[in-house]
mmCIF file of C-alpha atoms in Angstrom:
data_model
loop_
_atom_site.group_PDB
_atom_site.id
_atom_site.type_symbol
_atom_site.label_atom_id
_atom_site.label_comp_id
_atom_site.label_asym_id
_atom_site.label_seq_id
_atom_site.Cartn_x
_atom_site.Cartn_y
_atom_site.Cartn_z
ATOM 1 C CA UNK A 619 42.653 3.384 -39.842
ATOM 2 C CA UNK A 620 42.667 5.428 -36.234
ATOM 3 C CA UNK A 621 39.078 6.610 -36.925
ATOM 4 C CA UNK A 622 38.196 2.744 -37.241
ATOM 5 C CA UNK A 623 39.663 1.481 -34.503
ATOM 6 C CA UNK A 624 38.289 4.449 -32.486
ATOM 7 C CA UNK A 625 35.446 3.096 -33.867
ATOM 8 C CA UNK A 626 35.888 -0.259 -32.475
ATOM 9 C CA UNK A 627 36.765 0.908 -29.149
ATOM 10 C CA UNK A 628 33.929 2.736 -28.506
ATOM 11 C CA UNK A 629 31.870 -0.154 -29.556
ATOM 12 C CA UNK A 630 34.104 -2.322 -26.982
ATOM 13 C CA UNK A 631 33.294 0.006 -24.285
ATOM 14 C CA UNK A 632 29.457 0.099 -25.439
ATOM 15 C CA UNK A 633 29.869 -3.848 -24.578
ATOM 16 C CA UNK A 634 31.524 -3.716 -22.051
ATOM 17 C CA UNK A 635 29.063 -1.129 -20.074
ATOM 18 C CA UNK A 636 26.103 -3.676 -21.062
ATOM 19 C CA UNK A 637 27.766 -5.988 -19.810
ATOM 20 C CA UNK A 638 28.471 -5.110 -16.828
ATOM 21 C CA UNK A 639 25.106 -3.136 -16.273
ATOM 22 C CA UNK A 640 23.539 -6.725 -16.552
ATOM 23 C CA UNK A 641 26.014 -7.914 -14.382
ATOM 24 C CA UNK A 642 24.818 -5.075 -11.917
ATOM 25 C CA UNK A 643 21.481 -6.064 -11.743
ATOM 26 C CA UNK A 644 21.654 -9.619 -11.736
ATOM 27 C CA UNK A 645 23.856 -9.344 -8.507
ATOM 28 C CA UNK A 646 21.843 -7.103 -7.112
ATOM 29 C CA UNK A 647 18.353 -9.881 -7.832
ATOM 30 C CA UNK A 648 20.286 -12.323 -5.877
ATOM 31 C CA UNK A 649 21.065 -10.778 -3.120
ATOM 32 C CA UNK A 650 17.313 -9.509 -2.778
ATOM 33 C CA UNK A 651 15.026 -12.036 -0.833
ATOM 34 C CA UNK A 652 12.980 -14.641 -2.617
ATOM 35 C CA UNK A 653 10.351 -12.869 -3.960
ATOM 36 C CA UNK A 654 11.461 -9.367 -4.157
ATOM 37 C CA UNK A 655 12.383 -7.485 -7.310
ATOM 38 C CA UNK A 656 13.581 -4.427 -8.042
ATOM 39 C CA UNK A 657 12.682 -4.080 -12.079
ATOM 40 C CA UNK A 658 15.094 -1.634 -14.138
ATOM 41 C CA UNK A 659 13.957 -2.568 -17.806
ATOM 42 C CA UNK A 660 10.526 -3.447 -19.133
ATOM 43 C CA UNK A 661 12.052 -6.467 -20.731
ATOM 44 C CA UNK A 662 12.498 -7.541 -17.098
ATOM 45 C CA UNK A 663 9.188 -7.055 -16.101
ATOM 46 C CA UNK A 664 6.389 -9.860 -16.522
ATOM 47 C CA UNK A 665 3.823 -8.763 -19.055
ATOM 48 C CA UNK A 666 0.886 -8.578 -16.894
ATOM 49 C CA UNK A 667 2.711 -6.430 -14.668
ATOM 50 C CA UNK A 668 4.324 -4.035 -17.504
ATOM 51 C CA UNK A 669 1.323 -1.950 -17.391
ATOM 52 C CA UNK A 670 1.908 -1.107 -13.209
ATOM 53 C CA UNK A 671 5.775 -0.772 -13.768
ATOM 54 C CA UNK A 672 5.442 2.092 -16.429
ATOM 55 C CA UNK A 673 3.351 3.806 -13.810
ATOM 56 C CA UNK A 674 6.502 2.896 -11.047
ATOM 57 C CA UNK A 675 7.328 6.694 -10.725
ATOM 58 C CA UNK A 676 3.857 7.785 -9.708
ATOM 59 C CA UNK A 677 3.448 5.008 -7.034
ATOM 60 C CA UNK A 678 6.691 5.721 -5.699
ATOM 61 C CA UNK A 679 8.740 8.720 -6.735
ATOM 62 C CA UNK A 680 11.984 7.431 -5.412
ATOM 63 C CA UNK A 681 11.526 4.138 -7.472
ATOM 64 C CA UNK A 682 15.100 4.498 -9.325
ATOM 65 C CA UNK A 683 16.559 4.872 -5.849
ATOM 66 C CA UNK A 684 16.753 0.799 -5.117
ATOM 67 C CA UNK A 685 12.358 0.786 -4.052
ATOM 68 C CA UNK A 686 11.771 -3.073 -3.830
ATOM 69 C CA UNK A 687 8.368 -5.061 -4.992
ATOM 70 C CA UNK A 688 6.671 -8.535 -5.418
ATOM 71 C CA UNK A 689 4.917 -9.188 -8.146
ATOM 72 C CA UNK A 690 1.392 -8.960 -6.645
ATOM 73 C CA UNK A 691 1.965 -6.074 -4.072
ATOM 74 C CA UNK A 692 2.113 -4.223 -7.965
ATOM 75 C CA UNK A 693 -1.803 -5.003 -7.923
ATOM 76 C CA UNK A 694 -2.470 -3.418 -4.316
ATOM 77 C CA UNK A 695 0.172 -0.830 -3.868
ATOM 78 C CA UNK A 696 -1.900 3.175 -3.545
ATOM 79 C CA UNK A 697 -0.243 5.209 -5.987
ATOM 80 C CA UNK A 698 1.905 7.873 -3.459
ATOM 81 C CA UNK A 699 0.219 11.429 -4.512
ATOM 82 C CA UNK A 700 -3.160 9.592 -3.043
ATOM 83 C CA UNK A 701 -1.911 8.015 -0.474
ATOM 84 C CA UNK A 702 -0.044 11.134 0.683
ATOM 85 C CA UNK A 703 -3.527 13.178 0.171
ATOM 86 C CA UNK A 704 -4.994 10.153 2.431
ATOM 87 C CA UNK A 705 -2.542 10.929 4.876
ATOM 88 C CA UNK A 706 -2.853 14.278 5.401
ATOM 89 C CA UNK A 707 -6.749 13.780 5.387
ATOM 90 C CA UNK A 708 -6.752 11.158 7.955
ATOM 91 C CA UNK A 709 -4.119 13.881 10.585
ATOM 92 C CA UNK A 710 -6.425 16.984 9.462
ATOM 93 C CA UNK A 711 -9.682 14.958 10.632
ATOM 94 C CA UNK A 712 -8.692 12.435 13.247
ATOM 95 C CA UNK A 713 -9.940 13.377 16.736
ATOM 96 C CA UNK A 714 -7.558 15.506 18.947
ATOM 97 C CA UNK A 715 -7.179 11.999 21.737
ATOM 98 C CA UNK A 716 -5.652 9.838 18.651
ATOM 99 C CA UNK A 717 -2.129 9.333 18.765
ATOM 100 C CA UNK A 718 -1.422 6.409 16.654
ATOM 101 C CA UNK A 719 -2.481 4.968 13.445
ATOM 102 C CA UNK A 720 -2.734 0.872 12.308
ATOM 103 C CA UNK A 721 -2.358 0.309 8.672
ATOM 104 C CA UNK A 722 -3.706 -3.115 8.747
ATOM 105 C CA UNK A 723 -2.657 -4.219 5.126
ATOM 106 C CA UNK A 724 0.788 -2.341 4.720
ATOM 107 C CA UNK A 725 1.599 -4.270 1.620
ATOM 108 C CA UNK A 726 4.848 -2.669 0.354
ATOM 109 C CA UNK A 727 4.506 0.344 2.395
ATOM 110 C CA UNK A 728 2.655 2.818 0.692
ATOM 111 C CA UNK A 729 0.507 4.330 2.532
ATOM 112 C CA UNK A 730 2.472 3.528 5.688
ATOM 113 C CA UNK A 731 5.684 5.464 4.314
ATOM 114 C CA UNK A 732 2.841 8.498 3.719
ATOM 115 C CA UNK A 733 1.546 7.856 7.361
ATOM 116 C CA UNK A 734 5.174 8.101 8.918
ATOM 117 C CA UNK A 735 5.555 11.502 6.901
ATOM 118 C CA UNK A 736 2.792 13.180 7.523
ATOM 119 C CA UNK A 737 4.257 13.951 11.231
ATOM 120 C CA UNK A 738 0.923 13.496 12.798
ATOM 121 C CA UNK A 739 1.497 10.232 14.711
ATOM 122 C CA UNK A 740 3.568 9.480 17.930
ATOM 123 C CA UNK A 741 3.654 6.035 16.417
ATOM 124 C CA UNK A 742 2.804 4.102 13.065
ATOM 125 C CA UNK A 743 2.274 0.241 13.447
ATOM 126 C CA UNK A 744 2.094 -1.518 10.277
ATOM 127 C CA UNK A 745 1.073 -5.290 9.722
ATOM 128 C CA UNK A 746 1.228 -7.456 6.690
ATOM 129 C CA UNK A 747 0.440 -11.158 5.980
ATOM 130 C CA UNK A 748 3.523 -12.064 3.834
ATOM 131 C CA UNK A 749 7.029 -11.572 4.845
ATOM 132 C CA UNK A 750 8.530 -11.101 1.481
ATOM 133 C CA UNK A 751 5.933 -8.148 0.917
ATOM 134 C CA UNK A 752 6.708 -7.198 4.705
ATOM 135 C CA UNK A 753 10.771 -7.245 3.538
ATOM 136 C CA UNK A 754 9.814 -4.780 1.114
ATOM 137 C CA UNK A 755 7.754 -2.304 3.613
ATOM 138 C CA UNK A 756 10.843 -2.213 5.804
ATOM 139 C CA UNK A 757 13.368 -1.702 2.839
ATOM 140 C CA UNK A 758 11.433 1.258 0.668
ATOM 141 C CA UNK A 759 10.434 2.987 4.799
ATOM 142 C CA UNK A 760 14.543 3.037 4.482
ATOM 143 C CA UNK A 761 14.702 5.014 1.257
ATOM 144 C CA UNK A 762 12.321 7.343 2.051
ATOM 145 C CA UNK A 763 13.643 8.241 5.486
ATOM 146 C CA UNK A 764 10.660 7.210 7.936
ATOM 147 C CA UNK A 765 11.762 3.566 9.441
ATOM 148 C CA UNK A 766 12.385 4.492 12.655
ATOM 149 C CA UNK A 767 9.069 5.838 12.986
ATOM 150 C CA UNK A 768 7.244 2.494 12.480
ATOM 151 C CA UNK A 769 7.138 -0.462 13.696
ATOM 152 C CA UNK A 770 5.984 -3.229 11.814
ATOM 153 C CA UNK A 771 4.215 -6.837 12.250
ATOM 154 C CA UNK A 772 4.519 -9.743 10.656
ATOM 155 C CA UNK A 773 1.343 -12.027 10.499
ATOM 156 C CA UNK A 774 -2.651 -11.817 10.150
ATOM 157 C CA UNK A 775 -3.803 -8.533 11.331
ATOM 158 C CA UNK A 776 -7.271 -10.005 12.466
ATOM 159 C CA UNK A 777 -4.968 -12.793 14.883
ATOM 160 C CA UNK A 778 -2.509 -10.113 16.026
ATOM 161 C CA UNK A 779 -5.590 -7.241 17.424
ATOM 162 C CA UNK A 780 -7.042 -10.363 18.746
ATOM 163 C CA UNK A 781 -10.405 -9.768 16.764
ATOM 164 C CA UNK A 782 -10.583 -14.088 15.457
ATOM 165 C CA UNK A 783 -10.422 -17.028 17.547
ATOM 166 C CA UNK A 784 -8.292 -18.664 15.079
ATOM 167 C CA UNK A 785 -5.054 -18.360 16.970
ATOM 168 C CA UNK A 786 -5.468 -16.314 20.671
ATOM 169 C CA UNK A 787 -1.679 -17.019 21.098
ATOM 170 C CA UNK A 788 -0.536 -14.662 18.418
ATOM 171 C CA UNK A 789 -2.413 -11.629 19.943
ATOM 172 C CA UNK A 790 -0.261 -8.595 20.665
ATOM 173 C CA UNK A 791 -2.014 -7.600 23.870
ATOM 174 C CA UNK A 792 0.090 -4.597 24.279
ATOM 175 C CA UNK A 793 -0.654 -3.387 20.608
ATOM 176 C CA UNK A 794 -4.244 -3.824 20.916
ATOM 177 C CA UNK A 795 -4.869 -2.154 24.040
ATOM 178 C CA UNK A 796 -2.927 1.111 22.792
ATOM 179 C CA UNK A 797 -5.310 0.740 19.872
ATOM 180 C CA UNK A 798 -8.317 0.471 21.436
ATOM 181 C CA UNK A 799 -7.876 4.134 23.922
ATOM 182 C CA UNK A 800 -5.301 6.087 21.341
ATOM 183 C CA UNK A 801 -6.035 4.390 17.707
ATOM 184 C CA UNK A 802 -6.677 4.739 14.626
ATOM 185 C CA UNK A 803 -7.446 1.744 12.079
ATOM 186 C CA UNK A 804 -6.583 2.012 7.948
ATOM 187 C CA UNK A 805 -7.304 -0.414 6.082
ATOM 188 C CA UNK A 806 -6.732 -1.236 2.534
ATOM 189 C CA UNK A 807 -7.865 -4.919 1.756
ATOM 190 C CA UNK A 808 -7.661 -7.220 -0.690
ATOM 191 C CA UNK A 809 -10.547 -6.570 -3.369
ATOM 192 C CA UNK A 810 -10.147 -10.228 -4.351
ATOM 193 C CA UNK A 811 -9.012 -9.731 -7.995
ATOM 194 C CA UNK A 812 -10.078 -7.176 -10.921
ATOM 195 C CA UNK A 813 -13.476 -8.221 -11.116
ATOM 196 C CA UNK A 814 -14.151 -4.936 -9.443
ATOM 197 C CA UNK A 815 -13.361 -3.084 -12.493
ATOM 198 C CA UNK A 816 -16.295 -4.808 -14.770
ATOM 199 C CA UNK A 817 -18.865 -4.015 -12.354
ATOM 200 C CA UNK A 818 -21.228 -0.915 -12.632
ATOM 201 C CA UNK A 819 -21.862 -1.225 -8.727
ATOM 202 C CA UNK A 820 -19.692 -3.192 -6.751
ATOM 203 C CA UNK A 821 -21.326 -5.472 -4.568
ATOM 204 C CA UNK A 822 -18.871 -5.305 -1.566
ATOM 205 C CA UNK A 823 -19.717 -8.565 0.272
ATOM 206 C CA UNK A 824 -18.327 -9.928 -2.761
ATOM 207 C CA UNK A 825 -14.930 -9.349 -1.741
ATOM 208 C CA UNK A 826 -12.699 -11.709 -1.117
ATOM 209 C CA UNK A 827 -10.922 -13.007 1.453
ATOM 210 C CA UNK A 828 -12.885 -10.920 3.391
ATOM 211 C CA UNK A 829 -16.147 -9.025 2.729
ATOM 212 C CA UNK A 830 -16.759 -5.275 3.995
ATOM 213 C CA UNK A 831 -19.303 -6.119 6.264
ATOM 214 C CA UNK A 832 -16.562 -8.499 8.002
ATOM 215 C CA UNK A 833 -14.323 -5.568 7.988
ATOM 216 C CA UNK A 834 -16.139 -3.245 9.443
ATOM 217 C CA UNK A 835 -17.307 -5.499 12.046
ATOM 218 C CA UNK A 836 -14.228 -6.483 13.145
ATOM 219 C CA UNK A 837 -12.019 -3.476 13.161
ATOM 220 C CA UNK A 838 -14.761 -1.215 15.386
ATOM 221 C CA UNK A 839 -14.325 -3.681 17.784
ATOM 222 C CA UNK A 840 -10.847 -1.897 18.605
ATOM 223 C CA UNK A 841 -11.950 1.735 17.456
ATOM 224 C CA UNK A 842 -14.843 3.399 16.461
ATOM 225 C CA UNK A 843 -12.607 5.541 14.189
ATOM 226 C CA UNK A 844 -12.003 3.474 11.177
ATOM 227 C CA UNK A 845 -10.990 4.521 7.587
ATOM 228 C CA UNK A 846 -11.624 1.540 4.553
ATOM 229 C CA UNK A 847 -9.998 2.041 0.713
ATOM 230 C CA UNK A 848 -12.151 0.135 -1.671
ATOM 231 C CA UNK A 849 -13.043 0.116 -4.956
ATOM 232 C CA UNK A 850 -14.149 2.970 -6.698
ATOM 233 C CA UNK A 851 -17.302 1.953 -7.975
ATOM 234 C CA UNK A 852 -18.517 0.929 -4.546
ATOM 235 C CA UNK A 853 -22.024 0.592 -3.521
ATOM 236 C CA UNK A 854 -22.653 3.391 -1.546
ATOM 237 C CA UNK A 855 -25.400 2.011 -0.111
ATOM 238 C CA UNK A 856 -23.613 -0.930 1.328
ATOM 239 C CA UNK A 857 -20.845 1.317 3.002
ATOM 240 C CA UNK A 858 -24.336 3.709 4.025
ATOM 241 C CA UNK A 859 -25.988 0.724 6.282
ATOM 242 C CA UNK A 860 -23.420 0.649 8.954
ATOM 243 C CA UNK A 861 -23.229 4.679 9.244
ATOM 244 C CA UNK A 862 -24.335 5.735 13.154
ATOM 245 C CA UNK A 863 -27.473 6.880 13.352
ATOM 246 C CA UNK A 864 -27.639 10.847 13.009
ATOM 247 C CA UNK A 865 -24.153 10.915 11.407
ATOM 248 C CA UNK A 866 -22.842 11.209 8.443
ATOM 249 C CA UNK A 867 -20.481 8.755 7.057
ATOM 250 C CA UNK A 868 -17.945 10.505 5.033
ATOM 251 C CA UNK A 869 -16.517 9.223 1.245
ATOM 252 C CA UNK A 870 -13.825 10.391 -0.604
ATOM 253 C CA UNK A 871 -13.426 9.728 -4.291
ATOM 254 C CA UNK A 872 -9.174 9.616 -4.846
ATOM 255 C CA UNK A 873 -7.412 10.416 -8.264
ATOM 256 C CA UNK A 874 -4.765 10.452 -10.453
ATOM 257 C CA UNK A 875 -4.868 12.422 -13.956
ATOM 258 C CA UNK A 876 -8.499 13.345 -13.645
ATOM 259 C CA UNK A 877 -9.322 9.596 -13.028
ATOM 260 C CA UNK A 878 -10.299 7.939 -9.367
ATOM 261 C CA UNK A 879 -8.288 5.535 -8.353
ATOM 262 C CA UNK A 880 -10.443 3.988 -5.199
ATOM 263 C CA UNK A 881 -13.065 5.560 -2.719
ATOM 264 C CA UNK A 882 -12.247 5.799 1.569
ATOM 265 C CA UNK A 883 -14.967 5.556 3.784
ATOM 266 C CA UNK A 884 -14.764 7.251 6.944
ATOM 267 C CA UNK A 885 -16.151 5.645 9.554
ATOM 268 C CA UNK A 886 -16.518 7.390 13.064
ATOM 269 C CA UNK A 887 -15.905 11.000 14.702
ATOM 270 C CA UNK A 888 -13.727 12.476 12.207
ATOM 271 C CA UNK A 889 -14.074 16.538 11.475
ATOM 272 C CA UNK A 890 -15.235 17.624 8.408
ATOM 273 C CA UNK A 891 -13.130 16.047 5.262
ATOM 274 C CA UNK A 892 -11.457 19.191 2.982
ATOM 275 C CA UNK A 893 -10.407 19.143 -0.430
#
């Protein structure tokens, strides 16, 4: 009889833990902003996001520590060993007069998080579109130690460096003036879905919302030096026609496991790119 109700207890406490585990994490869903997740099972997870999730350690290494996502910054966020690799890149090769560095899609923070630890910058400025993606920039910064060296904006990137006529009021004068002597400009778009992946050679005007042409053209309007993360199986040829004449305009293939994950173009007087 005592080994059955030990039995039984254990089983109680098994219950009991579950219980309160789910307990745990549905408190801690509410009290997130609308939005924002922070996944702990794969029964959790939506199933067209499953695939991304299993991956979660590899984007961000500190995902069990609380790291918060919505469920389309799972599509854009740069896995962390390449966007650390960018990072140090971008500080090995950026002229000696740059001081500062605009990630100008920070989606949840990636590469800005990399950015902030790579030491090279007196300042990181990071912008996104949507504030519950923005909410999650500022949270996982937290976990990995680096908010205090960033400060972050909230709306379009194009209306804040003043580079559209859409909406002159929300222009940070201030930030785009440091940007145009002491800047930087990353940029990691929106590819404007998977199609990308089907495609032999992707056409890059195809983008969406905005093509690479558009890109380009607007960001070297601030600086000349300008680095853009695109799809892997870029046209080359594309990203070729806006190169200076009697430079070279330097690409970097970026992988994971033997695989590449996306292609940066480097676009203006950056020193020689090394493995």
């Amino acid at each position: 009889m005592a080994r059955k109700r030990k039995s039984r207890a254990v089983a109680e406490d098994a219950k009991w833990s579950a219980k309160k585990q789910k307990q745990t994490q549905e408190s801690s869903e509410e009290s997130l902003p609308e939005g924002v997740h922070h996944y702990q099972t794969l029964e959790e997870v939506p199933w067209d996001l499953q695939k991304y999730w299993q991956q979660g350690y590899s984007i961000f290494s500190k995902y069990d520590e609380g790291i918060w996502m919505t469920d389309d910054a799972w599509y854009g966020v740069t896995h962390e060993s390449v966007a650390n690799t960018i990072a140090q890149h971008i500080a090995d090769a950026a002229p000696s007069n740059k001081a500062i560095i605009i990630d100008a899609f920070c989606g949840a923070g990636g590469n800005t998080i990399a950015f902030a630890l790579s030491g090279k910058w007196k300042r990181v400025y990071a912008i996104e579109k949507d504030a519950a993606t923005l909410a999650c920039a500022k949270h996982n910064a937290e976990i990995y130690g680096v908010a205090d060296k960033i400060t972050w904006f909230h709306g379009d990137c194009f209306e804040l460096l003043g580079l559209v006529d859409t909406n002159p009021a929300a222009t940070v004068t201030s930030l785009k003036a440091i940007a145009s002597q002491y800047g930087v400009i990353f940029a990691s778009p929106p590819w404007g879905g998977p199609g990308y992946r089907s495609s032999e050679v992707f056409d890059l005007e195809s983008m969406e919302p905005y093509s690479f042409s558009f890109l380009y053209q607007s960001f070297k309007k601030i600086t000349s030096e300008v680095v853009l993360y695109l799809p892997r199986t870029s046209d080359l040829r594309q990203i070729s026609k806006f190169a200076k004449e009697d430079t070279k305009t330097q690409v970097v293939h970026y992988c994971t496991y033997g695989t590449s994950r996306a292609l940066s173009a480097y676009f203006g007087n950056w020193k020689i790119l090394k493995s």
